[in-house]
Amino acid sequence: MPLQDTVLLPERLGELTGLDGFGLGGELLATFLAAFIVGNLMLAMTGVAGPWAKRKITAAFTDRIAVNRLGPAGLFIILADSVRLLSKELVIPENADRPAYDLAPIVVASSALLGFAVIPMGSGIHLADPEVGLAYVFAVSGIASLGLVMAGYASSNKYSLLGGLRAVAQNIAYEIPLVITGMSIVIFAGTLQLGEIVSAQAKPLLTIAGISIPSWYALVNPFAFVLFLVANFAEVGRNPFDTPEAPTEIVAGYQTEYSSVYFVLIYLGEFLHIFLGGAIIATIFLGGPAGPGPAALGIVWFIIKIWAVFFATQWLRSAVPRVRIDQLIEIGWKGLLVLSFANLVLTAVIVGLIA
């Protein structure tokens, strides 16, 4: 597949619609339309994943049937769950800190959506490509930690508070290894710009029997790929790292006191962060939108890679037991942190020797 198109989606829409001829106002409108397209694409995927795909995948692993009554393969459960949850009464705890309580779900969901602004998805779907793209993604995704602790303390519930504190402790413990492992890829690519990182992986790594194997960083440095994958599972709070919302211990953690549309936003944010994690993994380790066939299929390959990561999260949810909070913190600080620094040093040495 050829290297990705360098024309960004807002520019492309501006040319197609003629908005680029209206100055700054036209550019802003084209940018809004592009963001609307990308945002709704991610929301549509989340709408399928949360109410339907999660249940069907888990049922397949646990030898159950899951949803099958509403529509073909139970797909209409998406609409039914949406109506059910949004029509429920919004119950506010009596002593809740209203500003923080109201803002927390918005912060959790929006922080994930902001991350997709710099992800190159292929087929010309790329909103922006700043030189600090990877740093930007890590920064905005980390804002979710603020939303979780806000939800925890503002709910006036000890179980919510414990869940919020666990979430912050977990995110700090695993975000550092996540960023350090990501920096090893920056050493390979020589840039933080996500478009350039994807382009660097398009070069052939080696050729066997006339078949070129691309230099995806998951193949170049599989150790870093595994480290990043594990740290990402912890960042998005999936098994075995779903301790902040452990139902057997603290009801539902930081989301215990949320209902109706607020619960939908937090639930939506959780799956948006899973897809954002998959998008980052696909971009810096799996060649982004690269795949067999013409460049127009880039978005298809990109979505397949994101769903593969989502499938892995559900696989672990069905197969791996939850670790205790002390084990979770120990794995992060004593395991992944040490291994991520070792990987960074080893990567620097190898790249230095090659250079």
Coordinates of C-alpha atoms in Angstrom, one line a residue:
M1 CA 0.0 0.0 0.0
P2 CA 1.3 3.5 -0.8
L3 CA 2.2 5.9 2.0
Q4 CA -0.7 7.7 3.5
D5 CA -2.1 10.8 1.9
T6 CA -0.6 14.0 3.4
V7 CA -3.7 16.0 2.7
L8 CA -5.7 16.4 5.9
L9 CA -9.4 15.8 6.1
P10 CA -10.4 19.5 6.8
E11 CA -8.4 20.6 3.8
R12 CA -10.0 17.9 1.6
L13 CA -13.5 18.9 2.7
G14 CA -12.7 22.5 2.2
E15 CA -11.7 21.8 -1.4
L16 CA -14.7 19.5 -2.1
T17 CA -17.3 21.9 -0.6
G18 CA -15.7 25.1 -1.7
L19 CA -15.5 26.3 1.9
D20 CA -11.8 27.1 1.5
G21 CA -12.8 30.1 -0.5
F22 CA -14.5 31.7 2.5
G23 CA -11.4 32.5 4.4
L24 CA -11.0 31.7 8.1
G25 CA -14.7 31.1 8.6
G26 CA -14.8 28.5 5.9
E27 CA -11.7 26.8 7.2
L28 CA -13.3 26.6 10.7
L29 CA -16.5 25.1 9.3
A30 CA -14.6 22.5 7.3
T31 CA -12.6 21.6 10.4
F32 CA -15.9 21.2 12.3
L33 CA -17.4 19.0 9.6
A34 CA -14.2 16.8 9.6
A35 CA -14.3 16.5 13.4
F36 CA -18.0 15.7 13.2
I37 CA -17.3 12.8 10.8
V38 CA -14.4 11.4 12.9
G39 CA -16.3 11.8 16.2
N40 CA -19.4 10.1 14.9
L41 CA -17.4 7.2 13.4
M42 CA -15.9 6.6 16.8
L43 CA -19.2 7.0 18.6
A44 CA -20.9 4.5 16.2
M45 CA -18.2 1.9 16.8
T46 CA -18.6 2.5 20.6
G47 CA -22.4 2.1 20.2
V48 CA -21.9 -1.3 18.7
A49 CA -19.1 -2.4 21.1
G50 CA -20.8 -1.5 24.4
P51 CA -24.3 -2.9 24.2
W52 CA -23.8 -5.7 21.6
A53 CA -20.2 -6.8 20.7
K54 CA -19.1 -6.9 24.3
R55 CA -21.9 -9.3 25.2
K56 CA -21.5 -11.5 22.2
I57 CA -17.8 -11.9 22.5
T58 CA -18.0 -12.7 26.2
A59 CA -20.8 -15.1 25.6
A60 CA -18.7 -16.9 23.0
F61 CA -15.9 -17.3 25.4
T62 CA -18.1 -18.5 28.3
D63 CA -20.3 -20.8 26.2
R64 CA -23.5 -18.7 26.4
I65 CA -25.9 -17.3 23.9
A66 CA -26.1 -13.5 24.9
V67 CA -28.5 -11.1 23.2
N68 CA -30.5 -12.7 20.4
R69 CA -34.1 -11.6 20.7
L70 CA -34.1 -8.1 19.3
G71 CA -33.4 -8.0 15.6
P72 CA -30.9 -10.1 13.6
A73 CA -28.2 -11.5 16.0
G74 CA -29.7 -9.2 18.7
L75 CA -28.4 -6.1 17.0
F76 CA -31.5 -4.0 18.0
I77 CA -30.3 -4.3 21.6
I78 CA -28.2 -1.2 20.8
L79 CA -31.4 0.8 20.3
A80 CA -33.2 -0.8 23.2
D81 CA -30.4 -0.2 25.6
S82 CA -30.0 3.4 24.4
V83 CA -33.7 4.1 25.1
R84 CA -33.7 2.2 28.4
L85 CA -30.7 4.0 29.8
L86 CA -31.5 7.5 28.6
S87 CA -35.1 7.3 29.8
K88 CA -34.1 6.4 33.4
E89 CA -34.4 9.0 36.1
L90 CA -31.2 10.9 36.8
V91 CA -30.7 10.4 40.5
I92 CA -28.4 12.9 42.2
P93 CA -26.9 12.0 45.6
E94 CA -28.0 14.4 48.3
N95 CA -24.6 15.6 49.3
A96 CA -23.0 15.5 45.9
D97 CA -20.6 18.2 44.8
R98 CA -22.7 19.2 41.8
P99 CA -20.2 21.1 39.6
A100 CA -17.6 18.2 39.8
Y101 CA -20.4 15.5 39.7
D102 CA -21.9 17.0 36.5
L103 CA -18.6 17.6 34.8
A104 CA -16.9 14.3 35.5
P105 CA -18.8 12.2 32.8
I106 CA -18.1 14.9 30.2
V107 CA -14.4 15.0 31.0
V108 CA -14.1 11.2 30.8
A109 CA -15.8 10.9 27.4
S110 CA -14.4 14.1 25.8
S111 CA -10.8 13.3 26.7
A112 CA -10.9 10.2 24.5
L113 CA -12.6 12.0 21.6
L114 CA -9.9 14.6 21.7
G115 CA -7.2 12.0 21.2
F116 CA -8.6 10.9 17.8
A117 CA -7.9 14.4 16.4
V118 CA -4.3 13.5 15.5
I119 CA -4.7 9.8 14.6
P120 CA -4.0 9.0 10.9
M121 CA -6.8 6.6 10.0
G122 CA -6.1 6.2 6.3
S123 CA -8.2 6.9 3.3
G124 CA -7.6 10.6 3.9
I125 CA -9.3 10.6 7.3
H126 CA -6.8 12.6 9.4
L127 CA -7.8 15.8 11.2
A128 CA -4.4 17.1 12.2
D129 CA -0.8 16.1 12.2
P130 CA 1.2 18.2 14.6
E131 CA 4.9 17.6 15.3
V132 CA 4.1 16.6 18.9
G133 CA 1.2 14.3 17.9
L134 CA 2.2 11.3 20.2
A135 CA 2.8 13.6 23.2
Y136 CA -0.6 15.2 22.5
V137 CA -2.4 11.9 22.5
F138 CA -0.8 10.8 25.8
A139 CA -1.6 14.2 27.3
V140 CA -5.3 14.4 26.4
S141 CA -6.0 10.7 27.2
G142 CA -4.5 11.4 30.7
I143 CA -7.2 14.0 31.4
A144 CA -9.6 11.0 32.0
S145 CA -7.9 10.5 35.3
L146 CA -9.1 13.9 36.5
G147 CA -12.6 12.9 35.5
L148 CA -12.5 9.7 37.4
V149 CA -11.3 11.2 40.6
M150 CA -13.9 14.0 40.2
A151 CA -16.6 11.3 39.9
G152 CA -15.2 9.5 42.9
Y153 CA -15.1 12.3 45.5
A154 CA -18.1 14.3 44.2
S155 CA -20.5 11.3 44.6
S156 CA -20.5 11.5 48.4
N157 CA -20.1 7.7 48.6
K158 CA -17.1 5.9 50.2
Y159 CA -17.1 3.2 47.5
S160 CA -17.0 5.8 44.8
L161 CA -14.2 7.6 46.6
L162 CA -12.2 4.3 46.8
G163 CA -12.8 3.7 43.1
G164 CA -11.6 7.1 42.2
L165 CA -8.5 6.8 44.3
R166 CA -7.7 3.4 42.9
A167 CA -8.2 4.8 39.3
V168 CA -5.7 7.6 40.0
A169 CA -3.2 5.2 41.6
Q170 CA -3.5 2.8 38.7
N171 CA -3.2 5.5 35.9
I172 CA -0.1 7.0 37.5
A173 CA 1.5 3.5 37.9
Y174 CA 0.9 2.5 34.3
E175 CA 0.9 5.8 32.4
I176 CA 4.6 6.2 33.0
P177 CA 5.6 2.8 31.5
L178 CA 3.1 3.5 28.7
V179 CA 4.8 6.8 27.8
I180 CA 8.3 5.5 28.3
T181 CA 7.6 2.5 26.0
G182 CA 6.1 4.9 23.4
M183 CA 9.3 7.0 23.6
S184 CA 11.3 3.9 22.4
I185 CA 9.2 4.1 19.2
V186 CA 10.1 7.8 18.9
I187 CA 13.8 6.8 19.1
F188 CA 13.2 4.4 16.2
A189 CA 11.2 6.8 14.1
G190 CA 13.1 10.0 15.1
T191 CA 9.9 12.0 15.4
L192 CA 6.7 12.5 17.6
Q193 CA 4.6 13.2 14.5
L194 CA 2.2 10.3 14.0
G195 CA 2.0 10.7 10.3
E196 CA 5.8 10.3 10.0
I197 CA 5.8 7.3 12.4
V198 CA 3.2 5.6 10.1
S199 CA 5.3 6.4 7.0
A200 CA 8.5 5.0 8.6
Q201 CA 6.8 1.7 9.1
A202 CA 5.9 1.4 5.4
K203 CA 9.5 0.6 4.5
P204 CA 10.2 -3.1 4.0
L205 CA 11.9 -4.9 6.9
L206 CA 12.9 -7.9 4.8
T207 CA 11.8 -9.8 1.8
I208 CA 11.0 -13.5 1.8
A209 CA 10.2 -15.4 -1.4
G210 CA 9.3 -12.1 -3.1
I211 CA 7.0 -11.1 -0.3
S212 CA 8.0 -7.9 1.6
I213 CA 7.4 -7.8 5.3
P214 CA 6.8 -4.2 6.5
S215 CA 8.9 -2.7 9.3
W216 CA 6.0 -2.4 11.7
Y217 CA 7.5 -1.7 15.1
A218 CA 5.6 -4.6 16.6
L219 CA 7.9 -6.8 14.4
V220 CA 11.0 -4.6 14.9
N221 CA 10.6 -4.5 18.7
P222 CA 8.0 -7.1 19.9
F223 CA 9.2 -6.6 23.5
A224 CA 8.1 -3.0 23.4
F225 CA 4.8 -4.0 21.8
V226 CA 4.0 -6.5 24.6
L227 CA 4.9 -3.9 27.3
F228 CA 2.7 -1.2 25.6
L229 CA -0.2 -3.7 25.2
V230 CA -0.2 -4.6 28.9
A231 CA 0.2 -1.0 30.1
N232 CA -2.7 0.0 27.8
F233 CA -5.0 -2.7 29.2
A234 CA -4.3 -1.2 32.6
E235 CA -4.8 2.4 31.4
V236 CA -8.3 1.5 30.0
G237 CA -9.1 -0.5 33.1
R238 CA -9.8 -3.9 31.6
N239 CA -9.2 -7.3 33.1
P240 CA -7.1 -8.2 34.9
F241 CA -6.7 -4.5 35.8
D242 CA -10.4 -3.4 36.3
T243 CA -9.8 -2.9 40.1
P244 CA -11.2 0.7 40.2
E245 CA -14.7 -0.6 39.4
A246 CA -14.4 -4.0 41.0
P247 CA -18.1 -4.9 41.7
T248 CA -17.3 -7.6 44.3
E249 CA -15.4 -5.1 46.4
I250 CA -16.6 -1.6 45.8
V251 CA -20.0 -1.9 44.0
A252 CA -19.0 -0.1 40.8
G253 CA -16.3 2.2 42.1
Y254 CA -16.3 5.8 40.8
Q255 CA -19.5 5.2 38.7
T256 CA -21.6 3.8 41.6
E257 CA -23.8 6.9 42.0
Y258 CA -24.3 7.6 38.3
S259 CA -27.5 6.9 36.4
S260 CA -29.3 7.7 33.2
V261 CA -27.4 10.0 30.7
Y262 CA -24.5 10.5 33.1
F263 CA -23.9 6.7 33.4
V264 CA -24.1 6.5 29.6
L265 CA -21.4 9.1 29.2
I266 CA -19.0 7.3 31.6
Y267 CA -19.8 4.0 30.0
L268 CA -19.2 5.6 26.6
G269 CA -16.0 7.1 27.7
E270 CA -14.7 3.7 28.9
F271 CA -15.2 2.2 25.5
L272 CA -13.9 5.3 23.7
H273 CA -10.7 5.0 25.6
I274 CA -10.4 1.3 24.7
F275 CA -10.7 2.3 21.0
L276 CA -8.3 5.2 21.5
G277 CA -5.8 2.8 23.0
G278 CA -6.3 0.5 20.0
A279 CA -5.8 3.4 17.7
I280 CA -2.5 4.3 19.3
I281 CA -1.3 0.7 19.2
A282 CA -2.3 0.4 15.6
T283 CA -0.6 3.7 14.7
I284 CA 2.8 3.3 16.4
F285 CA 3.2 -0.5 16.3
L286 CA 1.0 -1.9 13.4
G287 CA 1.6 0.5 10.6
G288 CA -1.5 2.6 11.1
P289 CA -3.8 2.1 8.1
A290 CA -1.3 0.0 6.2
G291 CA -2.5 -3.3 4.7
P292 CA -2.9 -5.2 1.5
G293 CA -4.6 -3.6 -1.4
P294 CA -5.1 0.1 -2.5
A295 CA -4.7 3.0 -0.2
A296 CA -8.4 3.6 -0.3
L297 CA -8.8 0.6 2.0
G298 CA -6.7 2.2 4.7
I299 CA -9.6 3.1 7.0
V300 CA -10.9 -0.5 6.7
W301 CA -7.5 -2.0 7.8
F302 CA -7.3 0.6 10.6
I303 CA -10.7 -0.3 12.0
I304 CA -9.9 -4.0 11.8
K305 CA -6.7 -3.4 13.9
I306 CA -8.7 -1.3 16.5
W307 CA -11.3 -4.0 16.8
A308 CA -8.6 -6.6 17.2
V309 CA -7.3 -4.8 20.3
F310 CA -10.9 -4.5 21.6
F311 CA -11.3 -8.3 21.0
A312 CA -8.2 -8.8 23.1
T313 CA -9.6 -6.8 26.0
Q314 CA -12.8 -8.9 26.0
W315 CA -10.7 -12.1 25.7
L316 CA -8.8 -11.1 28.8
R317 CA -12.1 -10.1 30.6
S318 CA -13.3 -13.7 30.1
A319 CA -10.1 -15.6 30.7
V320 CA -8.0 -13.7 33.3
P321 CA -9.0 -13.1 36.9
R322 CA -8.8 -9.6 38.5
V323 CA -5.6 -8.8 40.5
R324 CA -5.8 -7.3 43.9
I325 CA -5.1 -3.5 44.2
D326 CA -1.7 -4.1 45.9
Q327 CA -0.8 -6.6 43.2
L328 CA -1.9 -4.1 40.5
I329 CA 0.3 -1.4 41.9
E330 CA 3.3 -3.7 42.4
I331 CA 3.1 -5.0 38.8
G332 CA 3.1 -1.4 37.5
W333 CA 5.9 0.1 39.7
K334 CA 8.1 -2.9 40.2
G335 CA 7.5 -4.7 36.9
L336 CA 6.4 -2.6 33.9
L337 CA 8.3 0.5 35.0
V338 CA 11.6 -1.3 35.3
L339 CA 11.1 -3.2 32.0
S340 CA 10.0 -0.1 30.1
F341 CA 13.2 1.7 31.2
A342 CA 15.3 -1.3 30.2
N343 CA 13.5 -1.4 26.8
L344 CA 14.2 2.4 26.3
V345 CA 17.9 2.0 27.1
L346 CA 18.2 -1.1 24.9
T347 CA 16.5 0.7 22.0
A348 CA 18.7 3.7 22.3
V349 CA 21.8 1.5 22.3
I350 CA 20.6 -0.5 19.2
V351 CA 19.6 2.6 17.3
G352 CA 22.9 4.3 18.2
L353 CA 25.0 1.3 17.0
I354 CA 23.0 1.1 13.7
A355 CA 23.4 4.8 13.2

